[in-house]
Amino acid sequence: MKTTLIAALGLAVLATGAAHAEGQMTHQMKQGEMSATVPAEARFELGALVIENPFSRASLPNQPVGGGFFTVTNTGTEDDRLIAASVAPEMADHMEIHEMAMDGQVMKMRELADGLPIAAGETVQLKPGGYHLMLMGLKQPLVEGETVAVTLTFEKAGSIEVPLAIGAPNAKGGMGHGSAHGQGQMKHGG
Ligand SMILES: [Cu+2]
């Protein structure tokens, strides 16, 4: 299985505002808005699949599990399925593929025993509050600014190792785009 790895580092061209260099600059830097440790956009191709922006969240002390999130698009004509994820044994016991579902009034997660279908032509998002990977039995903390390599295995496309960029404990993804107010809590569904 041939794996093409494209790390689109999204090198933002810094447009230097020379035109208004005379004016007094008012810097309104919001603390924590732009973290130099947040990795830029990442894109990986595996057969017909395009995997974008894999990320995780820094773990809190004694947190037993960690999340894994990414966007995957099936550009092919054949349905595929995420069937497994794995991580180095020194990082966690094992990984599972989870979904979130309402159980009465309570949002609960459960393992997708048959994996996560990635239908032809579809984009599936693994994100906080939705489908996600879960590192079970964390053996060391997930540290913001670092990455953790996970191997994703798809039924048809095969396997690929991608680095999960570890963001803040409340990271929502889409990091590196400077979205200012991405701190909203999960909305409570009806
Ligand atoms: Cu979970």
Short mmCIF file of N, CA and C and ligand atoms in Angstrom, two decimals:
data_model
loop_
_atom_site.label_atom_id
_atom_site.label_comp_id
_atom_site.label_asym_id
_atom_site.label_seq_id
_atom_site.Cartn_x
_atom_site.Cartn_y
_atom_site.Cartn_z
N MET A 1 0.85 -1.20 0.00
CA MET A 1 0.00 0.00 0.00
C MET A 1 0.87 1.23 0.00
N LYS A 2 0.69 2.02 -1.00
CA LYS A 2 1.53 3.20 -1.12
C LYS A 2 0.94 4.36 -0.32
N THR A 3 1.77 4.92 0.44
CA THR A 3 1.32 6.02 1.29
C THR A 3 1.97 7.32 0.85
N THR A 4 1.14 8.23 0.49
CA THR A 4 1.66 9.54 0.14
C THR A 4 1.45 10.48 1.30
N LEU A 5 2.51 11.08 1.72
CA LEU A 5 2.43 11.98 2.86
C LEU A 5 2.67 13.40 2.41
N ILE A 6 1.67 14.18 2.57
CA ILE A 6 1.83 15.59 2.25
C ILE A 6 1.63 16.40 3.51
N ALA A 7 2.68 16.96 3.99
CA ALA A 7 2.54 17.81 5.16
C ALA A 7 2.45 19.25 4.69
N ALA A 8 1.24 19.68 4.54
CA ALA A 8 1.04 21.06 4.10
C ALA A 8 1.22 21.96 5.30
N LEU A 9 2.36 22.53 5.39
CA LEU A 9 2.68 23.28 6.59
C LEU A 9 2.01 24.64 6.64
N GLY A 10 1.30 24.95 5.58
CA GLY A 10 0.52 26.18 5.61
C GLY A 10 1.33 27.38 6.05
N LEU A 11 2.45 27.56 5.42
CA LEU A 11 3.31 28.66 5.82
C LEU A 11 2.63 29.97 5.48
N ALA A 12 2.11 30.57 6.49
CA ALA A 12 1.41 31.82 6.28
C ALA A 12 2.39 32.89 5.83
N VAL A 13 2.07 33.48 4.71
CA VAL A 13 2.90 34.58 4.25
C VAL A 13 2.59 35.80 5.10
N LEU A 14 3.58 36.24 5.78
CA LEU A 14 3.36 37.37 6.67
C LEU A 14 3.36 38.65 5.86
N ALA A 15 2.18 39.15 5.64
CA ALA A 15 2.05 40.40 4.90
C ALA A 15 2.44 41.55 5.80
N THR A 16 3.56 42.10 5.53
CA THR A 16 4.01 43.21 6.36
C THR A 16 3.30 44.49 5.91
N GLY A 17 2.57 45.04 6.81
CA GLY A 17 1.77 46.21 6.49
C GLY A 17 2.63 47.47 6.40
N ALA A 18 3.42 47.53 5.36
CA ALA A 18 4.34 48.65 5.21
C ALA A 18 3.61 49.97 5.01
N ALA A 19 2.44 49.89 4.42
CA ALA A 19 1.73 51.11 4.05
C ALA A 19 1.43 51.99 5.26
N HIS A 20 1.12 51.36 6.35
CA HIS A 20 0.70 52.14 7.50
C HIS A 20 1.72 52.09 8.63
N ALA A 21 2.95 51.94 8.23
CA ALA A 21 4.00 51.80 9.23
C ALA A 21 4.18 53.06 10.06
N GLU A 22 3.73 54.17 9.53
CA GLU A 22 3.90 55.43 10.25
C GLU A 22 2.95 55.53 11.44
N GLY A 23 1.77 55.02 11.23
CA GLY A 23 0.75 55.14 12.28
C GLY A 23 1.13 54.39 13.53
N GLN A 24 0.56 54.82 14.60
CA GLN A 24 0.84 54.16 15.87
C GLN A 24 0.12 52.82 15.91
N MET A 25 0.87 51.79 16.11
CA MET A 25 0.30 50.45 16.13
C MET A 25 -0.32 50.18 17.50
N THR A 26 -1.53 49.73 17.47
CA THR A 26 -2.15 49.33 18.72
C THR A 26 -2.25 47.81 18.73
N HIS A 27 -1.47 47.24 19.57
CA HIS A 27 -1.47 45.78 19.63
C HIS A 27 -2.54 45.31 20.60
N GLN A 28 -3.43 44.53 20.06
CA GLN A 28 -4.47 43.98 20.93
C GLN A 28 -4.33 42.47 20.96
N MET A 29 -3.23 42.08 21.52
CA MET A 29 -2.94 40.65 21.59
C MET A 29 -3.72 40.04 22.74
N LYS A 30 -4.61 39.19 22.40
CA LYS A 30 -5.33 38.48 23.46
C LYS A 30 -4.46 37.32 23.92
N GLN A 31 -4.36 37.22 25.19
CA GLN A 31 -3.50 36.18 25.75
C GLN A 31 -3.99 34.80 25.34
N GLY A 32 -3.09 34.02 24.85
CA GLY A 32 -3.43 32.64 24.50
C GLY A 32 -4.11 32.50 23.17
N GLU A 33 -4.31 33.59 22.49
CA GLU A 33 -5.02 33.51 21.21
C GLU A 33 -4.16 32.83 20.15
N MET A 34 -2.94 33.23 20.11
CA MET A 34 -2.03 32.63 19.16
C MET A 34 -0.91 31.96 19.92
N SER A 35 -0.85 30.68 19.86
CA SER A 35 0.21 29.98 20.55
C SER A 35 1.24 29.54 19.54
N ALA A 36 2.47 29.90 19.81
CA ALA A 36 3.55 29.55 18.88
C ALA A 36 3.73 28.04 18.81
N THR A 37 3.20 27.33 19.78
CA THR A 37 3.42 25.89 19.80
C THR A 37 2.35 25.14 19.02
N VAL A 38 1.33 25.85 18.58
CA VAL A 38 0.26 25.18 17.84
C VAL A 38 0.75 24.90 16.42
N PRO A 39 0.73 23.66 16.02
CA PRO A 39 1.23 23.32 14.69
C PRO A 39 0.28 23.82 13.60
N ALA A 40 0.85 24.03 12.46
CA ALA A 40 0.06 24.48 11.33
C ALA A 40 -0.78 23.33 10.78
N GLU A 41 -1.60 23.65 9.85
CA GLU A 41 -2.49 22.70 9.22
C GLU A 41 -1.70 21.52 8.63
N ALA A 42 -2.25 20.36 8.77
CA ALA A 42 -1.57 19.17 8.27
C ALA A 42 -2.54 18.36 7.41
N ARG A 43 -2.01 17.77 6.37
CA ARG A 43 -2.85 17.03 5.43
C ARG A 43 -2.09 15.77 5.01
N PHE A 44 -2.78 14.65 5.05
CA PHE A 44 -2.16 13.38 4.72
C PHE A 44 -3.06 12.64 3.74
N GLU A 45 -2.45 11.97 2.79
CA GLU A 45 -3.23 11.19 1.83
C GLU A 45 -2.88 9.72 1.96
N LEU A 46 -3.91 8.92 1.89
CA LEU A 46 -3.76 7.47 1.95
C LEU A 46 -4.75 6.88 0.95
N GLY A 47 -4.24 6.48 -0.20
CA GLY A 47 -5.16 6.02 -1.23
C GLY A 47 -6.16 7.11 -1.56
N ALA A 48 -7.43 6.77 -1.47
CA ALA A 48 -8.48 7.74 -1.79
C ALA A 48 -8.83 8.62 -0.61
N LEU A 49 -8.19 8.39 0.52
CA LEU A 49 -8.55 9.14 1.74
C LEU A 49 -7.63 10.34 1.95
N VAL A 50 -8.23 11.41 2.38
CA VAL A 50 -7.47 12.60 2.77
C VAL A 50 -7.76 12.86 4.24
N ILE A 51 -6.71 12.87 5.02
CA ILE A 51 -6.83 13.06 6.46
C ILE A 51 -6.26 14.43 6.79
N GLU A 52 -7.06 15.22 7.48
CA GLU A 52 -6.62 16.58 7.75
C GLU A 52 -6.67 16.91 9.24
N ASN A 53 -5.69 17.70 9.62
CA ASN A 53 -5.62 18.31 10.95
C ASN A 53 -5.84 17.33 12.10
N PRO A 54 -5.07 16.26 12.14
CA PRO A 54 -5.21 15.38 13.30
C PRO A 54 -4.71 16.09 14.56
N PHE A 55 -5.51 16.02 15.61
CA PHE A 55 -5.08 16.69 16.85
C PHE A 55 -5.59 15.95 18.06
N SER A 56 -4.99 16.30 19.18
CA SER A 56 -5.41 15.79 20.47
C SER A 56 -5.46 16.98 21.42
N ARG A 57 -5.75 16.69 22.66
CA ARG A 57 -5.82 17.75 23.66
C ARG A 57 -4.93 17.38 24.83
N ALA A 58 -4.30 18.40 25.37
CA ALA A 58 -3.46 18.17 26.54
C ALA A 58 -4.29 17.52 27.64
N SER A 59 -3.69 16.56 28.32
CA SER A 59 -4.41 15.88 29.38
C SER A 59 -4.22 16.62 30.69
N LEU A 60 -5.23 16.51 31.53
CA LEU A 60 -5.16 17.09 32.87
C LEU A 60 -4.52 16.05 33.79
N PRO A 61 -4.01 16.50 34.94
CA PRO A 61 -3.35 15.54 35.84
C PRO A 61 -4.26 14.35 36.16
N ASN A 62 -3.70 13.18 36.08
CA ASN A 62 -4.40 11.93 36.40
C ASN A 62 -5.53 11.58 35.43
N GLN A 63 -5.58 12.28 34.33
CA GLN A 63 -6.60 11.95 33.33
C GLN A 63 -6.27 10.59 32.72
N PRO A 64 -7.21 9.65 32.77
CA PRO A 64 -6.88 8.28 32.35
C PRO A 64 -6.97 8.05 30.84
N VAL A 65 -7.60 8.97 30.13
CA VAL A 65 -7.79 8.77 28.69
C VAL A 65 -7.44 10.06 27.95
N GLY A 66 -7.26 9.93 26.65
CA GLY A 66 -7.01 11.10 25.82
C GLY A 66 -7.78 10.96 24.52
N GLY A 67 -8.09 12.06 23.90
CA GLY A 67 -8.87 12.04 22.67
C GLY A 67 -7.98 12.18 21.44
N GLY A 68 -8.55 11.78 20.31
CA GLY A 68 -7.87 11.96 19.03
C GLY A 68 -8.91 12.37 18.00
N PHE A 69 -8.59 13.39 17.22
CA PHE A 69 -9.57 13.96 16.31
C PHE A 69 -8.93 14.27 14.96
N PHE A 70 -9.70 14.16 13.90
CA PHE A 70 -9.23 14.56 12.58
C PHE A 70 -10.43 14.58 11.64
N THR A 71 -10.19 15.10 10.46
CA THR A 71 -11.21 15.09 9.42
C THR A 71 -10.72 14.15 8.32
N VAL A 72 -11.60 13.29 7.86
CA VAL A 72 -11.21 12.38 6.78
C VAL A 72 -12.23 12.47 5.65
N THR A 73 -11.71 12.60 4.44
CA THR A 73 -12.56 12.67 3.26
C THR A 73 -12.25 11.50 2.35
N ASN A 74 -13.28 10.82 1.93
CA ASN A 74 -13.12 9.70 1.01
C ASN A 74 -13.38 10.22 -0.40
N THR A 75 -12.30 10.45 -1.14
CA THR A 75 -12.43 11.00 -2.49
C THR A 75 -12.70 9.92 -3.53
N GLY A 76 -12.76 8.67 -3.08
CA GLY A 76 -12.91 7.56 -4.02
C GLY A 76 -14.37 7.20 -4.28
N THR A 77 -14.56 6.09 -4.95
CA THR A 77 -15.91 5.63 -5.30
C THR A 77 -16.31 4.41 -4.49
N GLU A 78 -15.42 4.00 -3.59
CA GLU A 78 -15.66 2.82 -2.78
C GLU A 78 -15.76 3.24 -1.31
N ASP A 79 -16.75 2.73 -0.62
CA ASP A 79 -16.85 3.00 0.80
C ASP A 79 -15.64 2.43 1.53
N ASP A 80 -15.25 3.11 2.57
CA ASP A 80 -14.16 2.59 3.41
C ASP A 80 -14.63 2.66 4.85
N ARG A 81 -13.74 2.30 5.75
CA ARG A 81 -14.12 2.22 7.15
C ARG A 81 -12.86 2.31 8.01
N LEU A 82 -12.91 3.18 8.99
CA LEU A 82 -11.83 3.22 9.98
C LEU A 82 -12.05 2.06 10.94
N ILE A 83 -11.13 1.13 10.96
CA ILE A 83 -11.38 -0.07 11.76
C ILE A 83 -10.48 -0.16 13.00
N ALA A 84 -9.41 0.60 13.04
CA ALA A 84 -8.54 0.50 14.21
C ALA A 84 -7.64 1.73 14.31
N ALA A 85 -7.18 1.97 15.51
CA ALA A 85 -6.17 2.99 15.75
C ALA A 85 -5.25 2.46 16.84
N SER A 86 -3.99 2.79 16.73
CA SER A 86 -3.05 2.30 17.73
C SER A 86 -2.00 3.36 18.03
N VAL A 87 -1.36 3.17 19.15
CA VAL A 87 -0.36 4.13 19.63
C VAL A 87 0.74 3.34 20.32
N ALA A 88 1.89 3.94 20.45
CA ALA A 88 3.02 3.26 21.08
C ALA A 88 2.62 2.80 22.49
N PRO A 89 3.05 1.59 22.86
CA PRO A 89 2.62 1.03 24.15
C PRO A 89 3.07 1.85 25.35
N GLU A 90 4.12 2.65 25.19
CA GLU A 90 4.53 3.47 26.34
C GLU A 90 3.62 4.69 26.53
N MET A 91 2.77 4.92 25.52
CA MET A 91 1.88 6.09 25.58
C MET A 91 0.54 5.74 26.22
N ALA A 92 -0.01 4.61 25.82
CA ALA A 92 -1.32 4.21 26.34
C ALA A 92 -1.49 2.71 26.15
N ASP A 93 -2.46 2.17 26.86
CA ASP A 93 -2.74 0.73 26.76
C ASP A 93 -3.15 0.35 25.35
N HIS A 94 -4.15 1.05 24.86
CA HIS A 94 -4.66 0.78 23.52
C HIS A 94 -5.54 1.95 23.10
N MET A 95 -6.02 1.88 21.88
CA MET A 95 -6.92 2.93 21.41
C MET A 95 -8.24 2.33 20.96
N GLU A 96 -9.27 3.15 21.08
CA GLU A 96 -10.59 2.73 20.63
C GLU A 96 -11.19 3.83 19.76
N ILE A 97 -12.19 3.46 18.98
CA ILE A 97 -12.94 4.40 18.16
C ILE A 97 -14.29 4.58 18.84
N HIS A 98 -14.59 5.83 19.21
CA HIS A 98 -15.79 6.10 20.00
C HIS A 98 -16.77 6.99 19.26
N GLU A 99 -18.01 6.91 19.68
CA GLU A 99 -19.01 7.88 19.29
C GLU A 99 -19.64 8.44 20.55
N MET A 100 -20.24 9.61 20.42
CA MET A 100 -21.00 10.19 21.51
C MET A 100 -22.48 10.03 21.17
N ALA A 101 -23.25 9.68 22.16
CA ALA A 101 -24.68 9.52 21.92
C ALA A 101 -25.43 9.89 23.18
N MET A 102 -26.60 10.44 23.01
CA MET A 102 -27.43 10.80 24.16
C MET A 102 -28.03 9.53 24.76
N ASP A 103 -27.86 9.41 26.08
CA ASP A 103 -28.50 8.32 26.81
C ASP A 103 -29.43 9.01 27.80
N GLY A 104 -30.68 9.20 27.41
CA GLY A 104 -31.57 10.04 28.20
C GLY A 104 -31.08 11.47 28.09
N GLN A 105 -30.76 12.07 29.23
CA GLN A 105 -30.29 13.45 29.26
C GLN A 105 -28.76 13.52 29.25
N VAL A 106 -28.14 12.38 29.25
CA VAL A 106 -26.70 12.36 29.46
C VAL A 106 -25.99 11.96 28.17
N MET A 107 -25.00 12.75 27.82
CA MET A 107 -24.16 12.41 26.68
C MET A 107 -23.13 11.39 27.11
N LYS A 108 -23.13 10.27 26.44
CA LYS A 108 -22.18 9.22 26.80
C LYS A 108 -21.39 8.80 25.58
N MET A 109 -20.23 8.25 25.83
CA MET A 109 -19.45 7.73 24.71
C MET A 109 -19.47 6.22 24.72
N ARG A 110 -19.39 5.68 23.54
CA ARG A 110 -19.30 4.22 23.47
C ARG A 110 -18.45 3.82 22.28
N GLU A 111 -17.90 2.64 22.39
CA GLU A 111 -17.00 2.16 21.35
C GLU A 111 -17.80 1.73 20.12
N LEU A 112 -17.27 2.09 18.96
CA LEU A 112 -17.85 1.61 17.72
C LEU A 112 -17.19 0.27 17.39
N ALA A 113 -17.87 -0.78 17.73
CA ALA A 113 -17.26 -2.11 17.60
C ALA A 113 -16.94 -2.45 16.15
N ASP A 114 -17.74 -1.93 15.24
CA ASP A 114 -17.52 -2.23 13.82
C ASP A 114 -16.76 -1.13 13.10
N GLY A 115 -16.23 -0.20 13.86
CA GLY A 115 -15.48 0.88 13.25
C GLY A 115 -16.38 1.99 12.76
N LEU A 116 -15.75 2.94 12.10
CA LEU A 116 -16.46 4.15 11.65
C LEU A 116 -16.50 4.18 10.13
N PRO A 117 -17.70 4.07 9.53
CA PRO A 117 -17.79 4.07 8.06
C PRO A 117 -17.37 5.42 7.47
N ILE A 118 -16.61 5.34 6.41
CA ILE A 118 -16.22 6.53 5.65
C ILE A 118 -16.73 6.30 4.23
N ALA A 119 -17.96 6.72 3.99
CA ALA A 119 -18.61 6.41 2.71
C ALA A 119 -17.93 7.16 1.57
N ALA A 120 -18.03 6.56 0.39
CA ALA A 120 -17.45 7.19 -0.80
C ALA A 120 -18.01 8.59 -0.97
N GLY A 121 -17.12 9.54 -1.20
CA GLY A 121 -17.55 10.91 -1.44
C GLY A 121 -17.89 11.70 -0.20
N GLU A 122 -17.79 11.06 0.95
CA GLU A 122 -18.19 11.73 2.20
C GLU A 122 -16.98 12.24 2.98
N THR A 123 -17.24 13.25 3.80
CA THR A 123 -16.26 13.73 4.77
C THR A 123 -16.79 13.43 6.16
N VAL A 124 -15.97 12.80 6.95
CA VAL A 124 -16.36 12.47 8.33
C VAL A 124 -15.42 13.20 9.28
N GLN A 125 -16.01 13.86 10.23
CA GLN A 125 -15.23 14.61 11.21
C GLN A 125 -15.19 13.86 12.53
N LEU A 126 -13.99 13.66 13.03
CA LEU A 126 -13.84 13.20 14.40
C LEU A 126 -13.52 14.45 15.20
N LYS A 127 -14.38 14.76 16.17
CA LYS A 127 -14.22 16.03 16.87
C LYS A 127 -14.76 15.90 18.28
N PRO A 128 -14.32 16.83 19.15
CA PRO A 128 -14.85 16.80 20.52
C PRO A 128 -16.37 16.85 20.52
N GLY A 129 -16.99 15.96 21.24
CA GLY A 129 -18.44 15.91 21.28
C GLY A 129 -19.05 15.01 20.23
N GLY A 130 -18.22 14.47 19.36
CA GLY A 130 -18.71 13.59 18.31
C GLY A 130 -17.85 12.33 18.23
N TYR A 131 -17.73 11.81 17.04
CA TYR A 131 -16.82 10.67 16.86
C TYR A 131 -15.42 11.08 17.30
N HIS A 132 -14.72 10.15 17.89
CA HIS A 132 -13.34 10.46 18.28
C HIS A 132 -12.56 9.18 18.49
N LEU A 133 -11.26 9.33 18.46
CA LEU A 133 -10.38 8.25 18.90
C LEU A 133 -10.17 8.43 20.39
N MET A 134 -9.92 7.33 21.07
CA MET A 134 -9.65 7.47 22.49
C MET A 134 -8.45 6.64 22.86
N LEU A 135 -7.49 7.32 23.46
CA LEU A 135 -6.34 6.62 24.02
C LEU A 135 -6.76 6.13 25.40
N MET A 136 -6.82 4.83 25.54
CA MET A 136 -7.28 4.22 26.78
C MET A 136 -6.07 3.89 27.66
N GLY A 137 -6.19 4.22 28.93
CA GLY A 137 -5.10 3.90 29.86
C GLY A 137 -3.84 4.69 29.53
N LEU A 138 -3.98 6.01 29.55
CA LEU A 138 -2.82 6.88 29.30
C LEU A 138 -1.69 6.55 30.27
N LYS A 139 -0.51 6.40 29.73
CA LYS A 139 0.63 6.08 30.59
C LYS A 139 1.52 7.28 30.80
N GLN A 140 1.35 8.29 29.98
CA GLN A 140 2.07 9.54 30.20
C GLN A 140 1.19 10.67 29.73
N PRO A 141 1.42 11.86 30.28
CA PRO A 141 0.53 12.97 29.94
C PRO A 141 0.67 13.39 28.47
N LEU A 142 -0.41 13.90 27.94
CA LEU A 142 -0.39 14.54 26.63
C LEU A 142 -0.05 16.01 26.87
N VAL A 143 1.06 16.43 26.33
CA VAL A 143 1.59 17.76 26.63
C VAL A 143 1.32 18.69 25.46
N GLU A 144 0.70 19.80 25.77
CA GLU A 144 0.39 20.79 24.75
C GLU A 144 1.65 21.21 24.01
N GLY A 145 1.54 21.26 22.69
CA GLY A 145 2.68 21.66 21.87
C GLY A 145 3.47 20.48 21.34
N GLU A 146 3.26 19.30 21.94
CA GLU A 146 3.93 18.11 21.44
C GLU A 146 3.00 17.37 20.48
N THR A 147 3.48 16.29 19.93
CA THR A 147 2.62 15.47 19.09
C THR A 147 2.67 14.03 19.60
N VAL A 148 1.64 13.28 19.29
CA VAL A 148 1.65 11.85 19.57
C VAL A 148 1.29 11.14 18.28
N ALA A 149 2.15 10.21 17.89
CA ALA A 149 1.95 9.48 16.63
C ALA A 149 0.95 8.36 16.84
N VAL A 150 -0.07 8.32 16.01
CA VAL A 150 -1.01 7.22 16.06
C VAL A 150 -1.11 6.60 14.67
N THR A 151 -1.38 5.32 14.65
CA THR A 151 -1.56 4.61 13.39
C THR A 151 -3.05 4.36 13.18
N LEU A 152 -3.55 4.85 12.06
CA LEU A 152 -4.94 4.64 11.70
C LEU A 152 -5.01 3.52 10.68
N THR A 153 -5.94 2.61 10.87
CA THR A 153 -6.09 1.51 9.92
C THR A 153 -7.48 1.54 9.32
N PHE A 154 -7.51 1.61 8.00
CA PHE A 154 -8.77 1.61 7.27
C PHE A 154 -8.91 0.27 6.55
N GLU A 155 -10.15 -0.16 6.43
CA GLU A 155 -10.45 -1.46 5.83
C GLU A 155 -9.85 -1.59 4.43
N LYS A 156 -10.05 -0.57 3.61
CA LYS A 156 -9.60 -0.66 2.21
C LYS A 156 -8.27 0.05 1.98
N ALA A 157 -8.15 1.24 2.53
CA ALA A 157 -6.98 2.08 2.22
C ALA A 157 -5.72 1.61 2.94
N GLY A 158 -5.88 0.85 4.01
CA GLY A 158 -4.71 0.39 4.74
C GLY A 158 -4.39 1.28 5.92
N SER A 159 -3.11 1.33 6.26
CA SER A 159 -2.70 2.02 7.49
C SER A 159 -1.82 3.22 7.19
N ILE A 160 -1.90 4.18 8.06
CA ILE A 160 -1.05 5.35 7.97
C ILE A 160 -0.78 5.86 9.39
N GLU A 161 0.44 6.33 9.58
CA GLU A 161 0.76 6.95 10.86
C GLU A 161 0.64 8.46 10.72
N VAL A 162 -0.11 9.06 11.61
CA VAL A 162 -0.24 10.52 11.58
C VAL A 162 0.08 11.07 12.97
N PRO A 163 0.67 12.25 13.02
CA PRO A 163 0.93 12.88 14.31
C PRO A 163 -0.29 13.67 14.78
N LEU A 164 -0.75 13.38 15.97
CA LEU A 164 -1.79 14.20 16.56
C LEU A 164 -1.11 15.40 17.22
N ALA A 165 -1.44 16.57 16.74
CA ALA A 165 -0.89 17.78 17.34
C ALA A 165 -1.64 18.06 18.63
N ILE A 166 -0.92 18.12 19.73
CA ILE A 166 -1.60 18.26 21.02
C ILE A 166 -1.84 19.74 21.32
N GLY A 167 -3.10 20.08 21.38
CA GLY A 167 -3.49 21.46 21.67
C GLY A 167 -3.85 21.62 23.14
N ALA A 168 -4.47 22.73 23.44
CA ALA A 168 -4.90 23.01 24.80
C ALA A 168 -5.95 21.98 25.23
N PRO A 169 -6.19 21.86 26.54
CA PRO A 169 -7.19 20.88 27.01
C PRO A 169 -8.58 21.10 26.41
N ASN A 170 -8.86 22.32 25.95
CA ASN A 170 -10.17 22.58 25.36
C ASN A 170 -10.08 22.84 23.86
N ALA A 171 -9.00 22.41 23.25
CA ALA A 171 -8.81 22.66 21.82
C ALA A 171 -9.94 22.05 21.01
N LYS A 172 -10.37 22.80 20.02
CA LYS A 172 -11.48 22.32 19.20
C LYS A 172 -11.05 21.98 17.78
N GLY A 173 -9.78 22.11 17.50
CA GLY A 173 -9.32 21.84 16.16
C GLY A 173 -9.33 23.09 15.32
N GLY A 174 -8.97 22.93 14.05
CA GLY A 174 -8.85 24.08 13.19
C GLY A 174 -7.80 25.04 13.72
N MET A 175 -6.84 24.48 14.39
CA MET A 175 -5.81 25.30 15.00
C MET A 175 -4.91 25.88 13.92
N GLY A 176 -4.33 26.99 14.23
CA GLY A 176 -3.45 27.63 13.29
C GLY A 176 -4.18 28.60 12.39
N HIS A 177 -5.49 28.69 12.56
CA HIS A 177 -6.25 29.64 11.77
C HIS A 177 -6.59 30.88 12.58
N GLY A 178 -6.11 30.93 13.81
CA GLY A 178 -6.28 32.12 14.60
C GLY A 178 -7.72 32.46 14.91
N SER A 179 -8.56 31.48 15.02
CA SER A 179 -9.94 31.77 15.38
C SER A 179 -9.97 32.26 16.82
N ALA A 180 -10.50 33.44 17.01
CA ALA A 180 -10.31 34.13 18.27
C ALA A 180 -11.14 33.54 19.40
N HIS A 181 -12.34 33.18 19.08
CA HIS A 181 -13.25 32.83 20.17
C HIS A 181 -13.74 31.40 20.06
N GLY A 182 -12.83 30.51 19.86
CA GLY A 182 -13.19 29.11 19.70
C GLY A 182 -13.30 28.39 21.02
N GLN A 183 -13.66 29.08 22.06
CA GLN A 183 -13.64 28.45 23.37
C GLN A 183 -15.04 28.03 23.83
N GLY A 184 -16.02 28.16 22.97
CA GLY A 184 -17.40 27.88 23.38
C GLY A 184 -17.58 26.47 23.89
N GLN A 185 -18.44 26.33 24.82
CA GLN A 185 -18.74 25.01 25.34
C GLN A 185 -19.63 24.25 24.37
N MET A 186 -19.66 22.96 24.54
CA MET A 186 -20.49 22.13 23.70
C MET A 186 -21.96 22.53 23.89
N LYS A 187 -22.63 22.69 22.79
CA LYS A 187 -24.05 23.04 22.91
C LYS A 187 -24.84 21.83 23.37
N HIS A 188 -25.83 22.10 24.16
CA HIS A 188 -26.68 21.01 24.61
C HIS A 188 -27.76 20.75 23.60
N GLY A 189 -27.74 19.58 23.05
CA GLY A 189 -28.71 19.24 22.02
C GLY A 189 -30.09 19.03 22.63
N GLY A 190 -31.09 19.03 21.79
CA GLY A 190 -32.46 18.91 22.27
C GLY A 190 -32.80 17.53 22.73
CU CU B 1 -14.27 8.25 24.14
#
